[in-house]
PDB file of C-alpha atoms in Angstrom:
ATOM      1  CA  MET V  15     -55.268 -84.640  59.110  1.00  0.00           C
ATOM      2  CA  ILE V  16     -54.111 -86.529  55.528  1.00  0.00           C
ATOM      3  CA  VAL V  17     -55.617 -83.415  53.342  1.00  0.00           C
ATOM      4  CA  SER V  18     -53.422 -81.198  55.304  1.00  0.00           C
ATOM      5  CA  LYS V  19     -50.102 -83.745  54.401  1.00  0.00           C
ATOM      6  CA  ILE V  20     -51.191 -83.750  51.145  1.00  0.00           C
ATOM      7  CA  ALA V  21     -51.573 -79.981  50.760  1.00  0.00           C
ATOM      8  CA  TRP V  22     -48.000 -79.048  52.058  1.00  0.00           C
ATOM      9  CA  ARG V  23     -46.682 -81.275  49.969  1.00  0.00           C
ATOM     10  CA  PHE V  24     -48.259 -80.244  47.096  1.00  0.00           C
ATOM     11  CA  GLY V  25     -46.898 -76.872  47.703  1.00  0.00           C
ATOM     12  CA  ALA V  26     -43.731 -77.895  48.213  1.00  0.00           C
ATOM     13  CA  PHE V  27     -43.373 -79.241  44.978  1.00  0.00           C
ATOM     14  CA  ILE V  28     -44.964 -76.165  43.786  1.00  0.00           C
ATOM     15  CA  LEU V  29     -42.094 -74.172  45.125  1.00  0.00           C
ATOM     16  CA  ALA V  30     -39.698 -76.647  44.283  1.00  0.00           C
ATOM     17  CA  ALA V  31     -40.514 -76.533  40.649  1.00  0.00           C
ATOM     18  CA  VAL V  32     -40.871 -73.012  40.726  1.00  0.00           C
ATOM     19  CA  HIS V  33     -37.499 -72.619  41.832  1.00  0.00           C
ATOM     20  CA  THR V  34     -35.882 -74.829  39.706  1.00  0.00           C
ATOM     21  CA  LEU V  35     -37.434 -73.133  36.952  1.00  0.00           C
ATOM     22  CA  PHE V  36     -36.079 -69.708  37.562  1.00  0.00           C
ATOM     23  CA  VAL V  37     -32.691 -71.003  38.587  1.00  0.00           C
ATOM     24  CA  GLY V  38     -32.624 -72.805  34.456  1.00  0.00           C
ATOM     25  CA  LEU V  39     -33.835 -69.430  33.744  1.00  0.00           C
ATOM     26  CA  ALA V  40     -30.821 -66.849  34.961  1.00  0.00           C
ATOM     27  CA  PRO V  41     -28.478 -66.093  32.395  1.00  0.00           C
ATOM     28  CA  ALA V  42     -25.251 -67.620  32.674  1.00  0.00           C
ATOM     29  CA  ALA V  43     -21.502 -65.806  32.753  1.00  0.00           C
ATOM     30  CA  PRO V  44     -21.030 -64.334  28.900  1.00  0.00           C
ATOM     31  CA  GLY V  45     -18.238 -66.097  27.244  1.00  0.00           C
ATOM     32  CA  CYS V  46     -16.188 -65.944  23.855  1.00  0.00           C
ATOM     33  CA  PRO V  47     -17.929 -67.862  21.369  1.00  0.00           C
ATOM     34  CA  PRO V  48     -14.707 -69.521  18.399  1.00  0.00           C
ATOM     35  CA  GLU V  49     -16.500 -67.492  16.199  1.00  0.00           C
ATOM     36  CA  ALA V  50     -15.974 -64.114  17.504  1.00  0.00           C
ATOM     37  CA  VAL V  51     -14.589 -61.249  16.363  1.00  0.00           C
ATOM     38  CA  LEU V  52     -13.221 -58.002  17.950  1.00  0.00           C
ATOM     39  CA  LYS V  53     -11.979 -54.806  15.730  1.00  0.00           C
ATOM     40  CA  ALA V  54     -10.946 -51.951  17.117  1.00  0.00           C
ATOM     41  CA  LYS V  55      -9.721 -48.629  14.877  1.00  0.00           C
ATOM     42  CA  PHE V  56      -9.163 -44.814  15.865  1.00  0.00           C
ATOM     43  CA  LYS V  57     -11.212 -42.543  14.324  1.00  0.00           C
ATOM     44  CA  ARG V  58      -9.405 -39.397  14.888  1.00  0.00           C
ATOM     45  CA  ASP V  59      -8.379 -39.395  18.710  1.00  0.00           C
ATOM     46  CA  ASN V  60     -11.979 -41.718  19.252  1.00  0.00           C
ATOM     47  CA  VAL V  61     -11.638 -45.718  19.453  1.00  0.00           C
ATOM     48  CA  LEU V  62     -14.548 -47.809  18.059  1.00  0.00           C
ATOM     49  CA  VAL V  63     -14.900 -51.129  18.719  1.00  0.00           C
ATOM     50  CA  THR V  64     -16.887 -53.651  17.058  1.00  0.00           C
ATOM     51  CA  MET V  65     -18.189 -56.858  18.000  1.00  0.00           C
ATOM     52  CA  ARG V  66     -19.701 -59.969  16.178  1.00  0.00           C
ATOM     53  CA  ARG V  67     -20.173 -63.292  16.876  1.00  0.00           C
ATOM     54  CA  PHE V  68     -20.576 -63.118  20.736  1.00  0.00           C
ATOM     55  CA  ASP V  69     -22.755 -64.230  22.988  1.00  0.00           C
ATOM     56  CA  PRO V  70     -26.397 -62.628  22.353  1.00  0.00           C
ATOM     57  CA  ARG V  71     -27.858 -59.812  24.721  1.00  0.00           C
ATOM     58  CA  ALA V  72     -24.649 -60.565  26.940  1.00  0.00           C
ATOM     59  CA  GLU V  73     -22.798 -57.596  28.994  1.00  0.00           C
ATOM     60  CA  TYR V  74     -19.470 -57.564  28.832  1.00  0.00           C
ATOM     61  CA  THR V  75     -16.478 -54.962  29.759  1.00  0.00           C
ATOM     62  CA  LEU V  76     -13.927 -54.050  27.636  1.00  0.00           C
ATOM     63  CA  ASP V  77     -10.458 -52.520  28.282  1.00  0.00           C
ATOM     64  CA  LEU V  78      -8.374 -49.789  26.386  1.00  0.00           C
ATOM     65  CA  ILE V  79      -5.046 -50.732  27.037  1.00  0.00           C
ATOM     66  CA  ALA V  80      -1.768 -48.343  25.822  1.00  0.00           C
ATOM     67  CA  ASP V  81       1.756 -50.008  26.155  1.00  0.00           C
ATOM     68  CA  GLY V  82       0.569 -52.943  28.031  1.00  0.00           C
ATOM     69  CA  VAL V  83      -1.158 -50.378  30.877  1.00  0.00           C
ATOM     70  CA  PRO V  84      -5.179 -50.297  31.057  1.00  0.00           C
ATOM     71  CA  VAL V  85      -6.140 -46.671  30.687  1.00  0.00           C
ATOM     72  CA  GLU V  86     -10.095 -47.068  30.419  1.00  0.00           C
ATOM     73  CA  SER V  87     -13.129 -49.555  30.269  1.00  0.00           C
ATOM     74  CA  LEU V  88     -16.578 -49.444  29.323  1.00  0.00           C
ATOM     75  CA  PRO V  89     -19.611 -51.895  29.087  1.00  0.00           C
ATOM     76  CA  ALA V  90     -20.356 -53.457  25.846  1.00  0.00           C
ATOM     77  CA  LYS V  91     -23.934 -54.775  25.581  1.00  0.00           C
ATOM     78  CA  THR V  92     -24.983 -57.257  22.263  1.00  0.00           C
ATOM     79  CA  ASN V  93     -27.791 -57.300  20.755  1.00  0.00           C
ATOM     80  CA  LYS V  94     -29.349 -60.625  19.773  1.00  0.00           C
ATOM     81  CA  LYS V  95     -26.915 -61.411  17.041  1.00  0.00           C
ATOM     82  CA  GLY V  96     -24.067 -60.968  19.377  1.00  0.00           C
ATOM     83  CA  ARG V  97     -23.041 -57.893  17.488  1.00  0.00           C
ATOM     84  CA  ALA V  98     -22.532 -54.810  19.378  1.00  0.00           C
ATOM     85  CA  LYS V  99     -20.428 -50.948  19.396  1.00  0.00           C
ATOM     86  CA  VAL V 100     -18.447 -49.256  21.697  1.00  0.00           C
ATOM     87  CA  GLN V 101     -16.691 -45.989  21.429  1.00  0.00           C
ATOM     88  CA  PHE V 102     -13.775 -45.012  23.777  1.00  0.00           C
ATOM     89  CA  GLU V 103     -14.224 -41.001  23.571  1.00  0.00           C
ATOM     90  CA  ARG V 104     -11.003 -38.906  23.498  1.00  0.00           C
ATOM     91  CA  VAL V 105      -8.514 -40.924  23.764  1.00  0.00           C
ATOM     92  CA  ARG V 106      -4.507 -39.260  24.945  1.00  0.00           C
ATOM     93  CA  CYS V 107      -2.788 -39.798  22.002  1.00  0.00           C
ATOM     94  CA  GLY V 108       1.101 -40.734  22.669  1.00  0.00           C
ATOM     95  CA  ALA V 109       1.040 -44.483  23.305  1.00  0.00           C
ATOM     96  CA  ASP V 110       2.982 -46.573  20.495  1.00  0.00           C
ATOM     97  CA  ARG V 111       0.822 -49.269  21.402  1.00  0.00           C
ATOM     98  CA  TYR V 112      -3.135 -49.329  21.594  1.00  0.00           C
ATOM     99  CA  GLU V 113      -5.556 -52.418  22.170  1.00  0.00           C
ATOM    100  CA  VAL V 114      -8.981 -53.763  23.131  1.00  0.00           C
ATOM    101  CA  SER V 115      -9.605 -56.796  25.336  1.00  0.00           C
ATOM    102  CA  VAL V 116     -12.247 -58.331  26.629  1.00  0.00           C
ATOM    103  CA  ARG V 117     -12.424 -58.884  30.754  1.00  0.00           C
ATOM    104  CA  GLU V 118     -14.418 -61.937  30.477  1.00  0.00           C
ATOM    105  CA  CYS V 119     -12.862 -64.240  28.301  1.00  0.00           C
ATOM    106  CA  GLY V 120      -9.392 -64.864  26.881  1.00  0.00           C
ATOM    107  CA  LEU V 121     -10.023 -63.587  23.199  1.00  0.00           C
ATOM    108  CA  GLU V 122      -6.882 -61.883  21.926  1.00  0.00           C
ATOM    109  CA  PRO V 123      -7.345 -58.408  22.366  1.00  0.00           C
ATOM    110  CA  ALA V 124      -7.365 -56.327  19.540  1.00  0.00           C
ATOM    111  CA  ARG V 125      -4.517 -54.160  18.189  1.00  0.00           C
ATOM    112  CA  VAL V 126      -6.378 -50.996  17.680  1.00  0.00           C
ATOM    113  CA  LYS V 127      -5.949 -49.857  13.458  1.00  0.00           C
ATOM    114  CA  LYS V 128      -4.530 -46.605  12.066  1.00  0.00           C
ATOM    115  CA  ARG V 129      -3.244 -43.560  13.954  1.00  0.00           C
ATOM    116  CA  CYS V 130      -4.576 -41.221  16.998  1.00  0.00           C
ATOM    117  CA  VAL V 131      -4.823 -38.157  15.560  1.00  0.00           C
ATOM    118  CA  GLY V 132      -5.340 -35.691  18.486  1.00  0.00           C
ATOM    119  CA  GLY V 133      -4.473 -32.548  16.366  1.00  0.00           C
ATOM    120  CA  GLU V 134      -1.134 -30.946  16.503  1.00  0.00           C
ATOM    121  CA  ARG V 135       1.455 -31.201  19.520  1.00  0.00           C
ATOM    122  CA  PRO V 136       1.895 -27.671  20.973  1.00  0.00           C
ATOM    123  CA  ALA V 137       5.514 -26.113  20.156  1.00  0.00           C
ATOM    124  CA  ASN V 138       5.780 -26.689  24.308  1.00  0.00           C
ATOM    125  CA  ASP V 139       4.565 -29.867  24.635  1.00  0.00           C
ATOM    126  CA  ALA V 140       7.852 -31.241  26.231  1.00  0.00           C
ATOM    127  CA  CYS V 141       9.859 -29.844  29.339  1.00  0.00           C
ATOM    128  CA  ALA V 142      12.795 -29.340  27.343  1.00  0.00           C
ATOM    129  CA  ASP V 143      10.441 -27.181  25.078  1.00  0.00           C
ATOM    130  CA  ALA V 144       9.307 -25.080  28.261  1.00  0.00           C
ATOM    131  CA  VAL V 145       8.309 -21.304  26.463  1.00  0.00           C
ATOM    132  CA  PRO V 146      10.270 -18.909  28.614  1.00  0.00           C
ATOM    133  CA  LEU V 147       8.069 -15.849  30.959  1.00  0.00           C
ATOM    134  CA  THR V 148       8.791 -12.571  32.167  1.00  0.00           C
ATOM    135  CA  VAL V 149       6.876 -10.888  35.112  1.00  0.00           C
ATOM    136  CA  PRO V 150       4.337  -9.982  35.180  1.00  0.00           C
ATOM    137  CA  THR V 151       2.372 -11.349  31.701  1.00  0.00           C
ATOM    138  CA  VAL V 152      -0.636 -12.969  30.600  1.00  0.00           C
ATOM    139  CA  VAL V 153      -0.430 -15.829  27.652  1.00  0.00           C
ATOM    140  CA  SER V 154      -2.766 -17.740  26.071  1.00  0.00           C
ATOM    141  CA  GLY V 155      -1.817 -21.432  25.400  1.00  0.00           C
ATOM    142  CA  THR V 156      -3.412 -24.632  24.669  1.00  0.00           C
ATOM    143  CA  THR V 157      -3.505 -28.628  26.185  1.00  0.00           C
ATOM    144  CA  ILE V 158      -5.343 -29.851  23.219  1.00  0.00           C
ATOM    145  CA  GLY V 159      -2.781 -32.777  20.658  1.00  0.00           C
ATOM    146  CA  ALA V 160      -0.540 -32.401  23.914  1.00  0.00           C
ATOM    147  CA  THR V 161       0.654 -35.901  25.457  1.00  0.00           C
ATOM    148  CA  VAL V 162       1.277 -37.438  29.020  1.00  0.00           C
ATOM    149  CA  ASP V 163       4.186 -36.503  30.623  1.00  0.00           C
ATOM    150  CA  PHE V 164       3.784 -38.396  33.558  1.00  0.00           C
ATOM    151  CA  ALA V 165       5.922 -35.872  35.734  1.00  0.00           C
ATOM    152  CA  PRO V 166       6.345 -36.622  39.373  1.00  0.00           C
ATOM    153  CA  GLU V 167       3.284 -35.676  41.616  1.00  0.00           C
ATOM    154  CA  CYS V 168       3.160 -32.594  43.339  1.00  0.00           C
ATOM    155  CA  ARG V 169       1.379 -32.204  46.133  1.00  0.00           C
ATOM    156  CA  GLY V 170      -1.325 -34.495  45.298  1.00  0.00           C
ATOM    157  CA  VAL V 171      -1.954 -33.711  42.287  1.00  0.00           C
ATOM    158  CA  GLN V 172      -1.337 -36.639  39.478  1.00  0.00           C
ATOM    159  CA  ASN V 173       0.048 -36.010  36.405  1.00  0.00           C
ATOM    160  CA  ASP V 174      -1.750 -37.984  34.055  1.00  0.00           C
ATOM    161  CA  SER V 175      -2.770 -36.003  31.941  1.00  0.00           C
ATOM    162  CA  PRO V 176      -2.064 -34.035  28.800  1.00  0.00           C
ATOM    163  CA  GLY V 177      -0.020 -30.635  29.831  1.00  0.00           C
ATOM    164  CA  VAL V 178       2.233 -27.831  28.431  1.00  0.00           C
ATOM    165  CA  TRP V 179       4.964 -26.465  30.120  1.00  0.00           C
ATOM    166  CA  TYR V 180       6.803 -22.715  30.770  1.00  0.00           C
ATOM    167  CA  ARG V 181       9.608 -21.674  32.973  1.00  0.00           C
ATOM    168  CA  VAL V 182      10.632 -18.171  34.696  1.00  0.00           C
ATOM    169  CA  VAL V 183      13.369 -17.632  36.635  1.00  0.00           C
ATOM    170  CA  GLY V 184      12.800 -16.085  40.573  1.00  0.00           C
ATOM    171  CA  ASN V 185      13.946 -12.718  41.410  1.00  0.00           C
ATOM    172  CA  ASN V 186      13.348 -13.264  45.471  1.00  0.00           C
ATOM    173  CA  ARG V 187       9.436 -12.270  44.849  1.00  0.00           C
ATOM    174  CA  GLU V 188       6.489 -14.010  45.330  1.00  0.00           C
ATOM    175  CA  TYR V 189       5.269 -15.357  41.903  1.00  0.00           C
ATOM    176  CA  THR V 190       1.106 -15.954  41.527  1.00  0.00           C
ATOM    177  CA  VAL V 191       0.100 -18.066  38.634  1.00  0.00           C
ATOM    178  CA  SER V 192      -3.290 -18.330  37.749  1.00  0.00           C
ATOM    179  CA  LEU V 193      -5.653 -19.833  35.694  1.00  0.00           C
ATOM    180  CA  CYS V 194      -8.792 -18.717  37.549  1.00  0.00           C
ATOM    181  CA  GLY V 195     -11.895 -17.454  34.656  1.00  0.00           C
ATOM    182  CA  GLY V 196      -9.222 -18.303  32.057  1.00  0.00           C
ATOM    183  CA  ALA V 197     -10.099 -21.670  31.004  1.00  0.00           C
ATOM    184  CA  SER V 198     -13.405 -23.792  30.161  1.00  0.00           C
ATOM    185  CA  TYR V 199     -12.036 -26.815  31.562  1.00  0.00           C
ATOM    186  CA  ARG V 200     -10.623 -28.291  34.667  1.00  0.00           C
ATOM    187  CA  THR V 201      -6.993 -27.299  35.141  1.00  0.00           C
ATOM    188  CA  ALA V 202      -4.209 -28.244  37.072  1.00  0.00           C
ATOM    189  CA  ILE V 203      -0.993 -26.278  38.152  1.00  0.00           C
ATOM    190  CA  SER V 204       2.546 -28.320  39.242  1.00  0.00           C
ATOM    191  CA  VAL V 205       5.343 -25.974  39.599  1.00  0.00           C
ATOM    192  CA  TYR V 206       8.920 -27.306  40.074  1.00  0.00           C
ATOM    193  CA  ARG V 207      12.614 -26.505  40.259  1.00  0.00           C
ATOM    194  CA  GLY V 208      15.886 -28.440  38.731  1.00  0.00           C
ATOM    195  CA  GLY V 209      15.853 -29.680  35.593  1.00  0.00           C
ATOM    196  CA  CYS V 210      13.759 -31.452  32.995  1.00  0.00           C
ATOM    197  CA  ASP V 211      15.505 -34.575  34.067  1.00  0.00           C
ATOM    198  CA  GLY V 212      15.189 -34.488  37.774  1.00  0.00           C
ATOM    199  CA  LEU V 213      12.081 -31.990  38.555  1.00  0.00           C
ATOM    200  CA  VAL V 214      11.681 -31.582  42.157  1.00  0.00           C
ATOM    201  CA  CYS V 215       7.940 -30.648  43.369  1.00  0.00           C
ATOM    202  CA  GLU V 216       7.695 -26.718  44.539  1.00  0.00           C
ATOM    203  CA  THR V 217       3.760 -25.880  44.363  1.00  0.00           C
ATOM    204  CA  ALA V 218       0.961 -27.624  42.695  1.00  0.00           C
ATOM    205  CA  ASN V 219      -3.353 -26.898  42.751  1.00  0.00           C
ATOM    206  CA  ALA V 220      -6.195 -28.378  40.718  1.00  0.00           C
ATOM    207  CA  SER V 221      -9.040 -26.433  42.252  1.00  0.00           C
ATOM    208  CA  PHE V 222      -8.607 -23.086  43.940  1.00  0.00           C
ATOM    209  CA  CYS V 223     -11.126 -21.153  41.910  1.00  0.00           C
ATOM    210  CA  GLY V 224     -13.900 -23.594  40.942  1.00  0.00           C
ATOM    211  CA  ASP V 225     -12.957 -25.964  37.958  1.00  0.00           C
ATOM    212  CA  GLN V 226      -9.462 -23.503  37.637  1.00  0.00           C
ATOM    213  CA  SER V 227      -6.087 -23.527  39.604  1.00  0.00           C
ATOM    214  CA  GLN V 228      -3.710 -21.181  41.009  1.00  0.00           C
ATOM    215  CA  VAL V 229      -0.677 -21.144  42.493  1.00  0.00           C
ATOM    216  CA  THR V 230       1.527 -18.940  44.652  1.00  0.00           C
ATOM    217  CA  PHE V 231       5.517 -19.901  45.415  1.00  0.00           C
ATOM    218  CA  CYS V 232       8.470 -17.897  46.939  1.00  0.00           C
ATOM    219  CA  ALA V 233      10.262 -17.656  43.785  1.00  0.00           C
ATOM    220  CA  LEU V 234      14.797 -17.401  44.754  1.00  0.00           C
ATOM    221  CA  GLY V 235      16.710 -15.503  42.921  1.00  0.00           C
ATOM    222  CA  PHE V 236      19.951 -15.825  43.797  1.00  0.00           C
ATOM    223  CA  GLU V 237      21.355 -18.612  42.092  1.00  0.00           C
ATOM    224  CA  PRO V 238      19.382 -17.908  40.009  1.00  0.00           C
ATOM    225  CA  THR V 239      16.638 -20.743  40.011  1.00  0.00           C
ATOM    226  CA  VAL V 240      14.561 -21.754  36.809  1.00  0.00           C
ATOM    227  CA  TYR V 241      10.977 -22.954  37.824  1.00  0.00           C
ATOM    228  CA  TRP V 242       8.983 -25.437  35.753  1.00  0.00           C
ATOM    229  CA  ILE V 243       5.220 -24.655  34.813  1.00  0.00           C
ATOM    230  CA  LEU V 244       3.443 -27.195  34.008  1.00  0.00           C
ATOM    231  CA  ILE V 245      -0.419 -26.926  32.133  1.00  0.00           C
ATOM    232  CA  HIS V 246      -2.354 -29.730  32.797  1.00  0.00           C
ATOM    233  CA  SER V 247      -5.695 -31.312  34.071  1.00  0.00           C
ATOM    234  CA  VAL V 248      -6.717 -33.988  36.433  1.00  0.00           C
ATOM    235  CA  GLN V 249      -9.577 -35.791  34.841  1.00  0.00           C
ATOM    236  CA  GLY V 250      -7.651 -36.384  31.432  1.00  0.00           C
ATOM    237  CA  GLU V 251      -9.371 -33.347  29.618  1.00  0.00           C
ATOM    238  CA  ALA V 252      -7.781 -30.560  27.410  1.00  0.00           C
ATOM    239  CA  GLY V 253      -8.647 -27.165  26.039  1.00  0.00           C
ATOM    240  CA  ASP V 254      -7.315 -23.842  25.976  1.00  0.00           C
ATOM    241  CA  PHE V 255      -6.442 -21.546  28.174  1.00  0.00           C
ATOM    242  CA  ASP V 256      -4.860 -17.929  29.215  1.00  0.00           C
ATOM    243  CA  LEU V 257      -2.005 -17.796  31.961  1.00  0.00           C
ATOM    244  CA  ARG V 258      -1.476 -14.735  33.995  1.00  0.00           C
ATOM    245  CA  LEU V 259       1.744 -14.810  36.154  1.00  0.00           C
ATOM    246  CA  THR V 260       1.920 -11.771  38.779  1.00  0.00           C
ATOM    247  CA  GLN V 261       5.028 -10.986  41.377  1.00  0.00           C
ATOM    248  CA  SER V 262       4.337  -9.714  44.969  1.00  0.00           C
ATOM    249  CA  GLN V 263       6.100  -6.194  45.339  1.00  0.00           C
ATOM    250  CA  LEU V 264       8.133  -7.113  48.502  1.00  0.00           C
ATOM    251  CA  GLU V 265      11.270  -9.840  48.849  1.00  0.00           C
ATOM    252  CA  CYS V 266      10.096 -13.316  50.082  1.00  0.00           C
ATOM    253  CA  ALA V 267      12.583 -16.124  51.527  1.00  0.00           C
ATOM    254  CA  ALA V 268      11.982 -19.861  51.563  1.00  0.00           C
ATOM    255  CA  PRO V 269      11.007 -21.183  54.476  1.00  0.00           C
TER     256      PRO V 269
END
């Protein structure tokens, strides 16, 4: 009996010692030492972030902020010297101020130096500069270098990606706007009526034919009505496209 009690107490002591050892070795939450240095700069439309004198072998979260709004987050793991480099790729240009902050501490955000260079903006980057279209037609375009329009959400399709504009006048026919087979990235189409300062959703689509989009709508021509076509994406992507605009033979009526 005495031997059993001694063995039990010894075993409990060993378990307690092991528990204490592992708790002591558990990594502490990363912090930002007073000497920590955070720098960020643009390399065309990529943001390169450099971290120095942070906690060694620690995991951080970096937030890219555009005009006060967080737009993207990336993990950063420092080496044994407390250094790390992280790159935000293909940042959407257009904001007045870009910053990078470290989520785990109150370190002053790093102002991104230099300028976001996403290439020359397309001529129809803004709604007011929409390219007029006739029916039928096929035109080539690009959203590379375009800015984010933040036009009203339409049929569940968000407008948070670079986009370019076209306009067409209705003639009481069904119009079909298609990018099917004409782009190598995931596209979206949003169609509005009204004016650029008061856009009203008509229709939208982001996945009619795989990663490409297509919409069909009744284009009224009594007034006549101008329709604004925004070619964009839903994942921040940009690229070249071929837009095909066709019409039905029979007249249509608004639902």
